[in-house]
Amino acid sequence: MSLLLRRALLAQERNTFPRLSPDGQRIVFIRTDDAGQELWLRANDGSEHQLAAHHGEMITDLRWTADGSVLLYRCTERGRESWRLTGMRMGSLERIRLPASGPVAEYWLAHHDSAVVVYTSRGDLIRADLADRDAQPVVIAKNPGYHRWLVDGQARPRGGTRLTEDGSAHVLLGDDLDSARSVLKLEVEEVIDLSIQGFSRDGERLFLLTSYGAATRRLIAIDSSSAAVHTVYEHAQLDIESYPIAGEGVWFDPRTGEPDVCTVMDQRLHYHALSPEMATAVRPLAATPHDSAVIIDRSADDRTWLIVYVRDNGPISYHAFDPASGKSEPLFDNRPDLAGHRLPKLEDFHYVAGDGRPLSGYLMRPLDCDGPLPTVVMVHGGPAGRDLWRFYADAQYLASLGYLSLHINYRGSRGFGIDFRQSGNGEWGGRMQEDLYDAVSVAISRGLVDGDRVAFLGASYGGYAALLGSTARPDLVRCAIAISAPCDLVSFVQKPPPYWQPLSILLRRQISQLSDGRQLNDQELARRSPIHTLSKSSSPILLAHGIRDPRVPEAEVDRFVAKAQAMGVPVRYLRFADEGHHVKSNANRAVLFRAIEEFLEAHLAIR
């Protein structure tokens, strides 16, 4: 592998999260280099210039005001999850710093009044007039105990969601917050996939994504007056979802504010238009064997769309798309340094788990190689995340070194209906883990995988699964690489970290309550915890952890490492002082993957 290709695969995506200006003439996007993240603007003539540098920080949630005069976004120190709201006047490039007493979790812009922004800080709602430079933001509503606020297109508070002691939640609506009434009650298992999509332009309907009363995650509308629930779109087997860069699988007509297209995903993305006009517009975007076209943004007059072509063996490409003609014009790539390189593709992987449940995922084998091959099982996080048909830079890097990778949507993964997701409840270290072992066994039987050279790699829940494979099945998992990994389910269930407190009841049920309602006791949870299954026979382990991680306490990982070292288990521990739950900086990723390469070479020994 050339040095240039190595650097390109290890670096973060260079150009990401573009957003189209309301007039369709400009695109703002995030550019990442070795120094960190920057905000850039691309004009209609193709020229680009930097708007702001946020080195050592992360940027997210870019939005234009209705007239395109102001750009707002959130940023935070890399690894932290304490977001502040900032912005920029596009004419003068004057920075706007919106004061807050705490992290800004959400913000809303008025559909027509481009001068108004409403945001949450310490749970209260704050209103700022961006047109008046001397006006001070004011608190317009104290939080009456909401977990999330509901704010309409006029930037008016209309209610919120409230969690109850048993873990269920109510959606409350009312023009007078003091008299807001419950219009929907969600059971504990329905809370996790609730997503507020916003109000209709007249404020009379609230659109939600939810599994409430359904077998899949669907789009519903709630009448704010009568509380009547209407299904806008529902797929029989699959949840509404999309690629993370494009939202959650619902798009709204920017002229009317009405939903007009939804997407679902099995092995590939599928569009479902909600009007005949949209059916014609999205027809050119149907997935092909080479790419999936995904809508990112739409201009205010809906004449220009920003789309991205997702590929599995090359950089994704952003295009300007004309929905009337179906023609697209290339703009730029997310990883321009990868253009022209020959890279392997993903292959569909289907199998049946040991208990008879059909499962799916993907595999990637090195170019021009036949099995059986040394293999890395790349376990996705969540666990209610999922693997998608897309470009995996980490898997491409491993393929360049000669490793096949497996990407499994084990039970509990999202996207495949509520029964499939809930079948993972109480199965941390149980059937979810067995699904991974079964995938390896099937791949061995098909001549794809060398059963003597298998590693597990993952972050967050994926890191937990990798560690458990090392400690519970060292006969199969010959080494494990775990990033930001929970190590002790007993302590997690008894005393979740503060980050998880709002949803602690739901998380406890996911971890410790089986499908028949029985609760796992501490001894059973210990048998599913890497720190308690650790033994002298555990296979070698590489751990990486960001000191700023709010989700997995540093002390928990330190304790695991100390115990492993005392037992004589081969363990290497990388601690990153400037990272959080994920390793983000290019410099740290280079350190991490150099260690991964050396670790795999030592313990899987490609011959």
Coordinates of C-alpha atoms in Angstrom, one line a residue:
M1 CA 0.0 0.0 0.0
S2 CA 1.4 3.4 -1.0
L3 CA 1.9 6.0 1.7
L4 CA -0.6 8.3 0.0
L5 CA -3.3 5.7 0.0
R6 CA -2.5 4.8 3.7
R7 CA -2.9 8.5 4.6
A8 CA -6.1 8.9 2.6
L9 CA -7.7 5.9 4.3
L10 CA -6.7 6.7 7.8
A11 CA -7.7 10.4 7.6
Q12 CA -11.2 11.6 8.4
E13 CA -13.4 12.5 5.5
R14 CA -12.2 15.9 4.1
N15 CA -15.5 17.4 3.0
T16 CA -18.6 16.6 4.9
F17 CA -22.2 17.6 5.8
P18 CA -22.9 20.2 3.0
R19 CA -26.0 22.4 3.3
L20 CA -27.6 24.2 0.4
S21 CA -28.5 27.9 0.8
P22 CA -32.2 28.7 0.4
D23 CA -31.7 30.2 -3.0
G24 CA -29.7 27.2 -4.2
Q25 CA -26.6 29.3 -5.1
R26 CA -24.2 28.5 -2.3
I27 CA -23.1 25.4 -0.3
V28 CA -21.6 25.5 3.2
F29 CA -19.7 22.4 4.4
I30 CA -17.3 21.2 7.0
R31 CA -13.7 20.6 5.9
T32 CA -11.4 18.4 8.1
D33 CA -7.6 18.4 7.9
D34 CA -4.8 17.6 10.3
A35 CA -5.4 20.8 12.2
G36 CA -9.1 20.0 12.8
Q37 CA -12.4 21.2 11.4
E38 CA -13.2 24.3 9.4
L39 CA -16.3 25.9 7.9
W40 CA -16.1 26.5 4.2
L41 CA -18.4 28.1 1.6
R42 CA -18.7 27.0 -2.1
A43 CA -20.2 29.6 -4.4
N44 CA -22.2 28.9 -7.5
D45 CA -19.1 29.5 -9.7
G46 CA -17.2 26.7 -8.0
S47 CA -15.0 29.0 -5.9
E48 CA -14.4 28.1 -2.3
H49 CA -13.2 30.0 0.7
Q50 CA -12.9 29.4 4.4
L51 CA -15.5 31.0 6.7
A52 CA -14.2 29.9 10.1
A53 CA -11.6 27.6 11.7
H54 CA -12.5 25.4 14.6
H55 CA -9.2 23.6 15.1
G56 CA -9.4 21.2 18.0
E57 CA -13.2 21.3 17.9
M58 CA -16.1 19.5 16.2
I59 CA -18.9 21.2 14.2
T60 CA -22.4 20.0 13.6
D61 CA -26.0 20.9 12.8
L62 CA -25.5 23.6 10.0
R63 CA -28.6 25.5 9.1
W64 CA -29.4 28.7 7.1
T65 CA -32.0 31.2 8.1
A66 CA -34.9 31.5 5.7
D67 CA -33.4 34.4 3.7
G68 CA -29.8 32.9 3.7
S69 CA -28.4 35.9 5.6
V70 CA -27.2 34.0 8.6
L71 CA -25.7 30.6 9.0
L72 CA -26.0 28.9 12.4
Y73 CA -24.3 25.8 13.8
R74 CA -23.2 24.1 16.9
C75 CA -19.6 23.3 18.0
T76 CA -17.7 21.9 20.9
E77 CA -14.2 20.9 21.9
R78 CA -13.2 17.6 20.3
G79 CA -14.3 14.7 22.4
R80 CA -16.7 16.8 24.6
E81 CA -20.5 16.7 24.0
S82 CA -21.2 20.1 25.5
W83 CA -22.4 22.0 22.4
R84 CA -22.6 25.8 22.1
L85 CA -24.6 27.6 19.5
T86 CA -22.8 30.1 17.2
G87 CA -23.4 31.7 13.8
M88 CA -22.2 34.0 11.1
R89 CA -23.7 36.9 9.2
M90 CA -22.9 35.9 5.6
G91 CA -22.6 39.5 4.3
S92 CA -20.0 40.8 6.7
L93 CA -18.8 37.4 8.0
E94 CA -19.4 38.7 11.5
R95 CA -19.5 36.0 14.1
I96 CA -22.6 35.6 16.3
R97 CA -22.1 34.1 19.7
L98 CA -25.4 33.2 21.4
P99 CA -25.0 33.1 25.2
A100 CA -26.2 30.1 27.1
S101 CA -25.9 28.9 30.7
G102 CA -25.3 25.3 29.6
P103 CA -25.0 23.1 26.5
V104 CA -27.3 23.8 23.6
A105 CA -29.0 20.5 22.8
E106 CA -31.4 21.8 20.1
Y107 CA -32.4 24.9 18.2
W108 CA -35.1 26.0 15.8
L109 CA -35.4 28.7 13.1
A110 CA -38.6 30.4 12.1
H111 CA -39.8 29.4 8.6
H112 CA -40.5 33.0 7.5
D113 CA -38.9 35.3 10.1
S114 CA -35.2 34.9 9.4
A115 CA -34.3 37.0 12.4
V116 CA -35.5 34.6 15.1
V117 CA -33.8 31.6 16.6
V118 CA -35.0 29.6 19.6
Y119 CA -32.7 27.3 21.5
T120 CA -32.5 25.2 24.7
S121 CA -30.0 25.8 27.5
R122 CA -30.3 24.0 30.8
G123 CA -33.7 22.9 29.5
D124 CA -35.2 26.3 29.2
L125 CA -36.2 27.9 25.9
I126 CA -34.3 31.1 24.8
R127 CA -35.3 33.4 22.0
A128 CA -32.8 35.6 20.1
D129 CA -33.4 38.3 17.5
L130 CA -30.6 38.1 15.0
A131 CA -31.6 41.2 13.2
D132 CA -31.1 43.4 16.3
R133 CA -27.4 43.4 17.2
D134 CA -28.1 45.1 20.5
A135 CA -31.0 42.8 21.6
Q136 CA -30.2 40.3 24.3
P137 CA -31.5 36.8 24.2
V138 CA -34.4 36.2 26.6
V139 CA -35.9 33.1 28.3
I140 CA -39.3 32.7 26.8
A141 CA -40.3 29.4 28.6
K142 CA -39.0 27.7 31.7
N143 CA -38.8 23.9 31.4
P144 CA -41.8 22.3 33.0
G145 CA -40.1 18.9 33.1
Y146 CA -39.7 18.2 29.4
H147 CA -37.1 15.8 28.0
R148 CA -37.5 17.4 24.6
W149 CA -39.3 20.6 23.5
L150 CA -41.8 20.9 20.6
V151 CA -41.4 24.2 18.7
D152 CA -43.3 25.2 15.6
G153 CA -42.4 27.0 12.4
Q154 CA -43.2 30.4 14.0
A155 CA -40.6 29.6 16.6
R156 CA -43.3 29.2 19.3
P157 CA -43.2 26.6 22.0
R158 CA -46.0 24.1 21.6
G159 CA -45.3 21.4 24.2
G160 CA -42.8 18.7 24.7
T161 CA -42.0 15.1 25.5
R162 CA -42.0 14.1 29.2
L163 CA -40.4 10.9 30.5
T164 CA -42.2 9.0 33.4
E165 CA -40.7 7.1 36.3
D166 CA -41.5 3.8 34.6
G167 CA -39.5 4.8 31.4
S168 CA -42.5 5.5 29.2
A169 CA -43.1 8.9 27.7
H170 CA -45.9 11.3 26.9
V171 CA -46.1 13.7 23.9
L172 CA -47.8 16.9 25.2
L173 CA -49.3 19.6 23.0
G174 CA -50.9 22.9 23.8
D175 CA -50.6 26.6 22.8
D176 CA -50.6 27.3 26.6
L177 CA -47.8 25.2 28.1
D178 CA -49.6 25.1 31.5
S179 CA -52.5 23.4 29.9
A180 CA -50.6 21.2 27.4
R181 CA -52.3 17.7 27.3
S182 CA -50.9 14.3 26.4
V183 CA -51.7 13.4 22.8
L184 CA -49.6 10.2 22.7
K185 CA -48.2 7.8 25.2
L186 CA -45.2 5.8 24.2
E187 CA -44.3 2.6 26.0
V188 CA -40.7 2.1 27.1
E189 CA -39.6 0.2 24.0
E190 CA -41.2 2.9 21.8
V191 CA -39.3 5.8 23.3
I192 CA -35.9 4.9 21.8
D193 CA -36.9 5.4 18.1
L194 CA -39.1 8.5 18.6
S195 CA -38.0 11.4 16.3
I196 CA -39.7 14.8 16.2
Q197 CA -39.9 15.8 12.5
G198 CA -41.7 19.2 13.1
F199 CA -45.0 20.9 12.6
S200 CA -47.0 21.6 9.4
R201 CA -46.8 25.2 8.2
D202 CA -50.1 26.0 9.8
G203 CA -49.1 24.4 13.1
E204 CA -52.1 22.1 13.0
R205 CA -50.2 18.8 12.7
L206 CA -47.1 17.4 14.4
F207 CA -45.1 14.9 12.3
L208 CA -43.3 12.1 14.2
L209 CA -41.3 9.0 13.4
T210 CA -42.2 6.3 15.8
S211 CA -43.0 2.6 16.2
Y212 CA -46.1 3.5 18.3
G213 CA -48.8 1.0 17.6
A214 CA -46.9 -0.5 14.6
A215 CA -44.6 -3.3 13.6
T216 CA -42.1 -0.8 12.0
R217 CA -40.9 2.7 12.6
R218 CA -43.4 4.8 10.6
L219 CA -44.3 8.5 9.9
I220 CA -47.4 9.7 11.7
A221 CA -49.2 13.0 12.0
I222 CA -51.0 14.1 15.2
D223 CA -53.7 16.7 14.9
S224 CA -52.9 19.3 17.5
S225 CA -56.6 20.0 18.1
S226 CA -58.2 16.6 18.2
A227 CA -55.1 14.5 19.0
A228 CA -56.1 12.2 16.1
V229 CA -53.2 10.1 14.9
H230 CA -52.9 9.5 11.1
T231 CA -50.3 7.3 9.4
V232 CA -48.6 9.2 6.6
Y233 CA -46.3 6.3 5.5
E234 CA -45.5 2.8 6.9
H235 CA -43.5 0.0 5.4
A236 CA -44.6 -3.5 6.3
Q237 CA -41.2 -5.0 7.1
L238 CA -38.7 -2.1 7.3
D239 CA -38.3 1.0 9.4
I240 CA -38.2 4.4 7.8
E241 CA -34.5 5.4 7.8
S242 CA -31.7 6.8 5.6
Y243 CA -28.0 7.4 5.6
P244 CA -27.0 9.6 8.6
I245 CA -25.8 12.4 6.4
A246 CA -29.3 12.7 4.9
G247 CA -31.4 12.7 8.1
E248 CA -33.8 10.0 9.1
G249 CA -35.6 9.0 6.0
V250 CA -38.3 11.7 5.6
W251 CA -38.1 14.7 3.3
F252 CA -40.5 17.7 3.2
D253 CA -41.5 19.9 0.3
P254 CA -39.8 23.2 1.1
R255 CA -42.6 25.2 -0.5
T256 CA -45.5 23.5 1.4
G257 CA -43.8 22.0 4.4
E258 CA -45.6 18.7 3.6
P259 CA -43.8 15.3 3.7
D260 CA -43.4 14.0 0.1
V261 CA -40.9 11.1 0.2
C262 CA -39.7 8.5 2.6
T263 CA -36.9 5.9 2.4
V264 CA -36.3 2.4 3.9
M265 CA -33.2 0.2 3.7
D266 CA -32.6 -3.5 3.6
Q267 CA -29.3 -4.2 1.9
R268 CA -29.8 -1.0 -0.2
L269 CA -31.8 2.3 0.0
H270 CA -35.3 2.4 -1.4
Y271 CA -37.4 5.5 -2.1
H272 CA -41.2 5.7 -1.5
A273 CA -42.8 8.8 -2.9
L274 CA -45.8 10.3 -1.3
S275 CA -47.0 12.1 -4.4
P276 CA -47.0 11.3 -8.2
E277 CA -44.8 14.3 -8.8
M278 CA -42.2 13.1 -6.3
A279 CA -42.4 9.6 -7.8
T280 CA -41.2 11.0 -11.1
A281 CA -38.5 13.2 -9.4
V282 CA -36.9 10.4 -7.4
R283 CA -37.0 7.8 -10.2
P284 CA -33.4 8.7 -11.4
L285 CA -32.1 8.3 -7.8
A286 CA -32.9 4.6 -7.6
A287 CA -29.9 2.5 -6.3
T288 CA -27.7 0.9 -8.9
P289 CA -25.0 -1.8 -8.4
H290 CA -22.5 1.0 -8.3
D291 CA -24.0 3.7 -6.1
S292 CA -27.0 4.9 -4.1
A293 CA -28.1 8.5 -4.7
V294 CA -29.3 10.2 -1.5
I295 CA -31.1 13.6 -1.1
I296 CA -29.2 15.9 1.2
D297 CA -31.0 19.2 0.9
R298 CA -33.4 21.2 -1.3
S299 CA -33.6 24.9 -2.2
A300 CA -36.5 27.0 -1.1
D301 CA -38.1 26.9 -4.5
D302 CA -37.4 23.2 -4.8
R303 CA -35.7 23.6 -8.2
T304 CA -32.3 22.5 -7.0
W305 CA -31.5 19.6 -4.8
L306 CA -28.2 18.7 -3.2
I307 CA -27.6 14.9 -3.5
V308 CA -24.8 12.5 -2.8
Y309 CA -23.8 9.4 -4.6
V310 CA -22.8 6.8 -1.9
R311 CA -20.3 4.2 -3.1
D312 CA -18.7 1.2 -1.4
N313 CA -15.4 1.3 -3.2
G314 CA -14.6 5.0 -3.7
P315 CA -15.3 8.5 -2.3
I316 CA -18.9 9.7 -2.2
S317 CA -19.6 12.5 -4.6
Y318 CA -21.8 15.5 -4.0
H319 CA -23.9 16.8 -6.9
A320 CA -26.4 19.5 -7.7
F321 CA -29.6 17.8 -9.0
D322 CA -32.4 19.2 -11.1
P323 CA -35.6 17.3 -10.1
A324 CA -37.4 18.5 -13.2
S325 CA -34.9 17.1 -15.7
G326 CA -33.3 14.4 -13.6
K327 CA -29.9 15.6 -14.5
S328 CA -27.1 16.1 -11.9
E329 CA -23.9 18.2 -11.9
P330 CA -20.8 17.1 -9.9
L331 CA -19.6 19.4 -7.2
F332 CA -16.9 17.8 -5.0
D333 CA -16.0 14.5 -3.2
N334 CA -15.8 13.8 0.5
R335 CA -12.4 12.0 0.0
P336 CA -10.7 13.6 -3.0
D337 CA -7.4 11.9 -2.3
L338 CA -9.0 8.5 -3.0
A339 CA -10.0 9.3 -6.6
G340 CA -8.6 6.9 -9.1
H341 CA -7.5 4.2 -6.6
R342 CA -8.8 0.6 -7.3
L343 CA -10.5 -0.6 -4.1
P344 CA -12.5 -3.7 -3.2
K345 CA -16.3 -3.7 -3.0
L346 CA -18.8 -4.9 -0.4
E347 CA -20.5 -8.2 -0.9
D348 CA -23.9 -9.1 0.6
F349 CA -23.7 -11.8 3.3
H350 CA -26.8 -13.7 4.4
Y351 CA -26.9 -16.6 6.8
V352 CA -29.2 -18.3 9.4
A353 CA -28.3 -18.0 13.1
G354 CA -28.1 -21.0 15.4
D355 CA -31.7 -20.5 16.6
G356 CA -33.0 -20.2 13.0
R357 CA -33.3 -16.4 12.7
P358 CA -32.3 -15.1 9.2
L359 CA -29.6 -12.5 9.4
S360 CA -27.6 -10.3 7.0
G361 CA -24.7 -8.0 6.6
Y362 CA -21.7 -7.5 4.3
L363 CA -18.2 -8.7 3.7
M364 CA -15.2 -7.2 2.1
R365 CA -12.3 -9.3 0.9
P366 CA -8.9 -8.0 -0.3
L367 CA -8.5 -7.4 -4.0
D368 CA -7.7 -10.5 -6.1
C369 CA -7.7 -12.8 -3.0
D370 CA -9.6 -16.1 -2.4
G371 CA -10.4 -17.6 0.9
P372 CA -9.9 -18.8 3.5
L373 CA -8.5 -15.4 4.7
P374 CA -7.5 -13.9 8.1
T375 CA -10.6 -12.0 9.1
V376 CA -11.6 -9.0 11.3
V377 CA -15.3 -9.0 12.4
M378 CA -16.1 -5.2 12.6
V379 CA -19.0 -5.0 15.1
H380 CA -21.2 -1.9 14.8
G381 CA -22.2 0.1 17.9
G382 CA -25.4 1.0 19.4
P383 CA -26.3 -1.8 19.8
A384 CA -29.3 -0.4 17.9
G385 CA -27.1 0.9 15.1
R386 CA -26.6 -0.9 11.9
D387 CA -24.1 -1.5 9.1
L388 CA -25.0 0.0 5.7
W389 CA -24.0 -0.4 2.1
R390 CA -21.4 2.4 2.0
F391 CA -17.7 3.2 2.0
Y392 CA -15.8 1.8 5.1
A393 CA -12.4 3.4 5.2
D394 CA -11.3 1.2 8.1
A395 CA -12.3 -1.9 6.3
Q396 CA -10.6 -0.7 3.1
Y397 CA -7.4 -0.2 5.2
L398 CA -7.6 -3.7 6.6
A399 CA -8.3 -5.1 3.1
S400 CA -5.1 -3.4 1.8
L401 CA -3.3 -5.3 4.5
G402 CA -4.8 -8.7 3.5
Y403 CA -7.7 -9.0 5.9
L404 CA -11.3 -9.9 5.0
S405 CA -13.9 -8.0 7.1
L406 CA -17.3 -9.1 8.2
H407 CA -20.1 -6.5 9.0
I408 CA -23.1 -8.1 10.6
N409 CA -26.5 -6.7 11.4
Y410 CA -27.0 -8.9 14.5
R411 CA -30.4 -9.0 16.2
G412 CA -31.1 -5.7 18.0
S413 CA -29.9 -3.7 15.0
R414 CA -32.2 -1.0 13.7
G415 CA -34.0 -0.8 10.4
F416 CA -35.5 -4.2 10.2
G417 CA -38.7 -3.7 12.2
I418 CA -39.5 -3.5 15.9
D419 CA -39.5 -7.2 16.6
F420 CA -36.0 -7.5 15.2
R421 CA -34.7 -4.6 17.3
Q422 CA -36.5 -5.8 20.4
S423 CA -35.2 -9.3 19.9
G424 CA -31.9 -7.9 21.2
N425 CA -33.3 -6.9 24.6
G426 CA -31.6 -8.9 27.3
E427 CA -29.2 -10.4 24.8
W428 CA -26.0 -8.3 25.4
G429 CA -23.5 -11.1 25.6
G430 CA -26.3 -13.6 24.8
R431 CA -27.9 -14.2 21.4
M432 CA -26.5 -10.9 19.9
Q433 CA -23.0 -12.2 20.7
E434 CA -23.9 -15.7 19.3
D435 CA -25.1 -14.1 16.1
L436 CA -21.5 -12.8 15.6
Y437 CA -20.0 -16.2 16.4
D438 CA -22.5 -17.9 14.0
A439 CA -21.5 -15.5 11.2
V440 CA -17.9 -16.5 11.6
S441 CA -18.8 -20.2 11.6
V442 CA -20.9 -19.9 8.5
A443 CA -18.1 -17.9 6.7
I444 CA -15.6 -20.6 7.7
S445 CA -17.9 -23.3 6.3
R446 CA -18.1 -21.4 3.0
G447 CA -14.3 -21.2 2.7
L448 CA -14.2 -17.4 3.2
V449 CA -12.6 -17.2 6.7
D450 CA -9.5 -18.9 8.2
G451 CA -10.9 -20.1 11.5
D452 CA -7.5 -19.9 13.2
R453 CA -7.1 -16.2 12.4
V454 CA -10.1 -14.3 13.5
A455 CA -10.1 -10.9 15.3
F456 CA -13.0 -8.8 16.6
L457 CA -12.9 -5.0 16.3
G458 CA -15.5 -2.4 17.5
A459 CA -16.2 0.8 19.3
S460 CA -18.8 1.5 22.1
Y461 CA -21.1 -1.6 22.1
G462 CA -18.9 -3.0 19.3
G463 CA -15.9 -2.7 21.6
Y464 CA -17.8 -4.5 24.4
A465 CA -18.6 -7.4 22.0
A466 CA -15.0 -7.5 20.9
L467 CA -13.8 -7.7 24.5
L468 CA -16.3 -10.4 25.4
G469 CA -15.2 -12.4 22.4
S470 CA -11.6 -12.3 23.7
T471 CA -12.6 -13.2 27.3
A472 CA -15.4 -15.7 26.6
R473 CA -14.4 -17.3 23.3
P474 CA -10.6 -17.1 23.0
D475 CA -10.8 -20.4 21.0
L476 CA -12.6 -18.5 18.2
V477 CA -11.6 -14.8 18.7
R478 CA -7.8 -14.9 18.6
C479 CA -7.4 -11.2 19.5
A480 CA -9.7 -8.2 20.1
I481 CA -9.5 -4.5 19.4
A482 CA -11.9 -2.4 21.6
I483 CA -12.4 1.3 21.5
S484 CA -14.5 3.1 24.2
A485 CA -15.8 -0.2 25.4
P486 CA -18.1 -0.8 28.3
C487 CA -16.5 -3.5 30.4
D488 CA -18.9 -4.2 33.3
L489 CA -22.6 -4.7 32.8
V490 CA -23.2 -5.1 36.5
S491 CA -22.0 -1.6 37.4
F492 CA -23.6 -0.1 34.3
V493 CA -27.0 -1.5 35.2
Q494 CA -26.7 -0.6 38.9
K495 CA -25.3 2.9 38.4
P496 CA -25.3 4.2 34.8
P497 CA -22.9 7.1 33.9
P498 CA -24.6 10.5 34.2
Y499 CA -24.7 10.7 30.4
W500 CA -27.2 7.9 30.3
Q501 CA -29.4 8.9 33.2
P502 CA -32.4 10.3 31.2
L503 CA -32.8 6.9 29.5
S504 CA -31.4 4.7 32.2
I505 CA -34.6 2.7 32.6
L506 CA -34.7 1.9 28.9
L507 CA -31.0 0.9 28.9
R508 CA -31.5 -1.3 32.0
R509 CA -34.3 -3.1 30.2
Q510 CA -32.3 -3.5 27.0
I511 CA -29.4 -5.0 28.9
S512 CA -31.0 -7.1 31.6
Q513 CA -34.7 -7.9 30.7
L514 CA -35.2 -11.0 28.6
S515 CA -38.0 -11.2 26.0
D516 CA -40.1 -13.3 28.5
G517 CA -39.9 -10.5 31.0
R518 CA -37.4 -12.2 33.3
Q519 CA -34.7 -10.0 34.8
L520 CA -31.0 -11.1 34.6
N521 CA -29.5 -11.1 38.1
D522 CA -26.0 -9.8 38.9
Q523 CA -24.4 -13.2 38.5
E524 CA -25.9 -13.6 35.0
L525 CA -24.8 -10.1 34.0
A526 CA -21.3 -10.8 35.4
R527 CA -21.1 -13.9 33.0
R528 CA -21.7 -11.4 30.2
S529 CA -19.2 -8.8 31.3
P530 CA -15.7 -8.8 29.9
I531 CA -14.2 -7.7 33.3
H532 CA -15.7 -10.7 35.0
T533 CA -15.1 -13.3 32.3
L534 CA -11.5 -12.2 32.0
S535 CA -9.1 -15.0 32.7
K536 CA -5.5 -16.1 32.1
S537 CA -6.6 -17.8 28.9
S538 CA -8.2 -14.7 27.3
S539 CA -6.8 -13.8 23.9
P540 CA -4.6 -10.7 23.4
I541 CA -6.4 -7.3 23.6
L542 CA -5.8 -3.8 22.2
L543 CA -7.8 -1.1 24.0
A544 CA -8.2 2.6 23.0
H545 CA -10.0 5.1 25.1
G546 CA -10.6 8.9 25.0
I547 CA -10.2 10.5 28.3
R548 CA -13.0 13.0 27.6
D549 CA -15.5 10.2 27.0
P550 CA -18.8 11.0 28.9
R551 CA -20.4 7.6 28.1
V552 CA -17.8 5.0 29.3
P553 CA -15.9 6.1 32.4
E554 CA -12.1 6.1 32.1
A555 CA -11.9 4.4 35.5
E556 CA -13.9 1.4 34.2
V557 CA -11.4 0.8 31.4
D558 CA -8.4 1.4 33.6
R559 CA -9.7 -1.3 36.0
F560 CA -10.1 -3.8 33.2
V561 CA -6.6 -3.1 32.0
A562 CA -5.1 -3.5 35.5
K563 CA -6.9 -6.8 36.0
A564 CA -5.8 -8.1 32.6
Q565 CA -2.2 -7.1 33.3
A566 CA -2.2 -8.8 36.7
M567 CA -3.4 -12.0 35.1
G568 CA -0.7 -11.9 32.4
V569 CA -3.1 -11.4 29.5
P570 CA -1.3 -9.6 26.6
V571 CA -2.9 -6.2 26.6
R572 CA -1.9 -2.9 25.0
Y573 CA -3.7 0.3 26.2
L574 CA -3.9 3.6 24.2
R575 CA -5.2 6.6 26.0
F576 CA -6.0 9.8 24.1
A577 CA -6.1 12.9 26.2
D578 CA -7.9 15.0 23.5
E579 CA -10.6 12.4 22.4
G580 CA -14.0 11.4 23.7
H581 CA -16.2 8.4 22.8
H582 CA -14.6 8.2 19.3
V583 CA -11.1 8.7 18.0
K584 CA -11.5 11.7 15.6
S585 CA -8.3 13.5 14.9
N586 CA -6.1 12.5 12.0
A587 CA -3.1 12.3 14.2
N588 CA -4.7 10.1 16.7
R589 CA -6.2 7.8 14.0
A590 CA -2.7 7.4 12.6
V591 CA -1.5 6.3 16.0
L592 CA -4.4 4.0 16.5
F593 CA -4.3 2.2 13.2
R594 CA -0.5 1.8 13.3
A595 CA -1.1 0.0 16.6
I596 CA -3.9 -2.0 15.0
E597 CA -1.7 -3.0 12.1
E598 CA 1.1 -4.2 14.4
F599 CA -1.3 -5.9 16.7
L600 CA -3.0 -7.9 14.0
E601 CA 0.3 -8.8 12.4
A602 CA 1.6 -10.1 15.7
H603 CA -1.5 -12.2 16.5
L604 CA -3.0 -13.2 13.2
A605 CA 0.3 -13.6 11.4
I606 CA -0.6 -13.3 7.7
R607 CA 1.4 -16.0 5.9

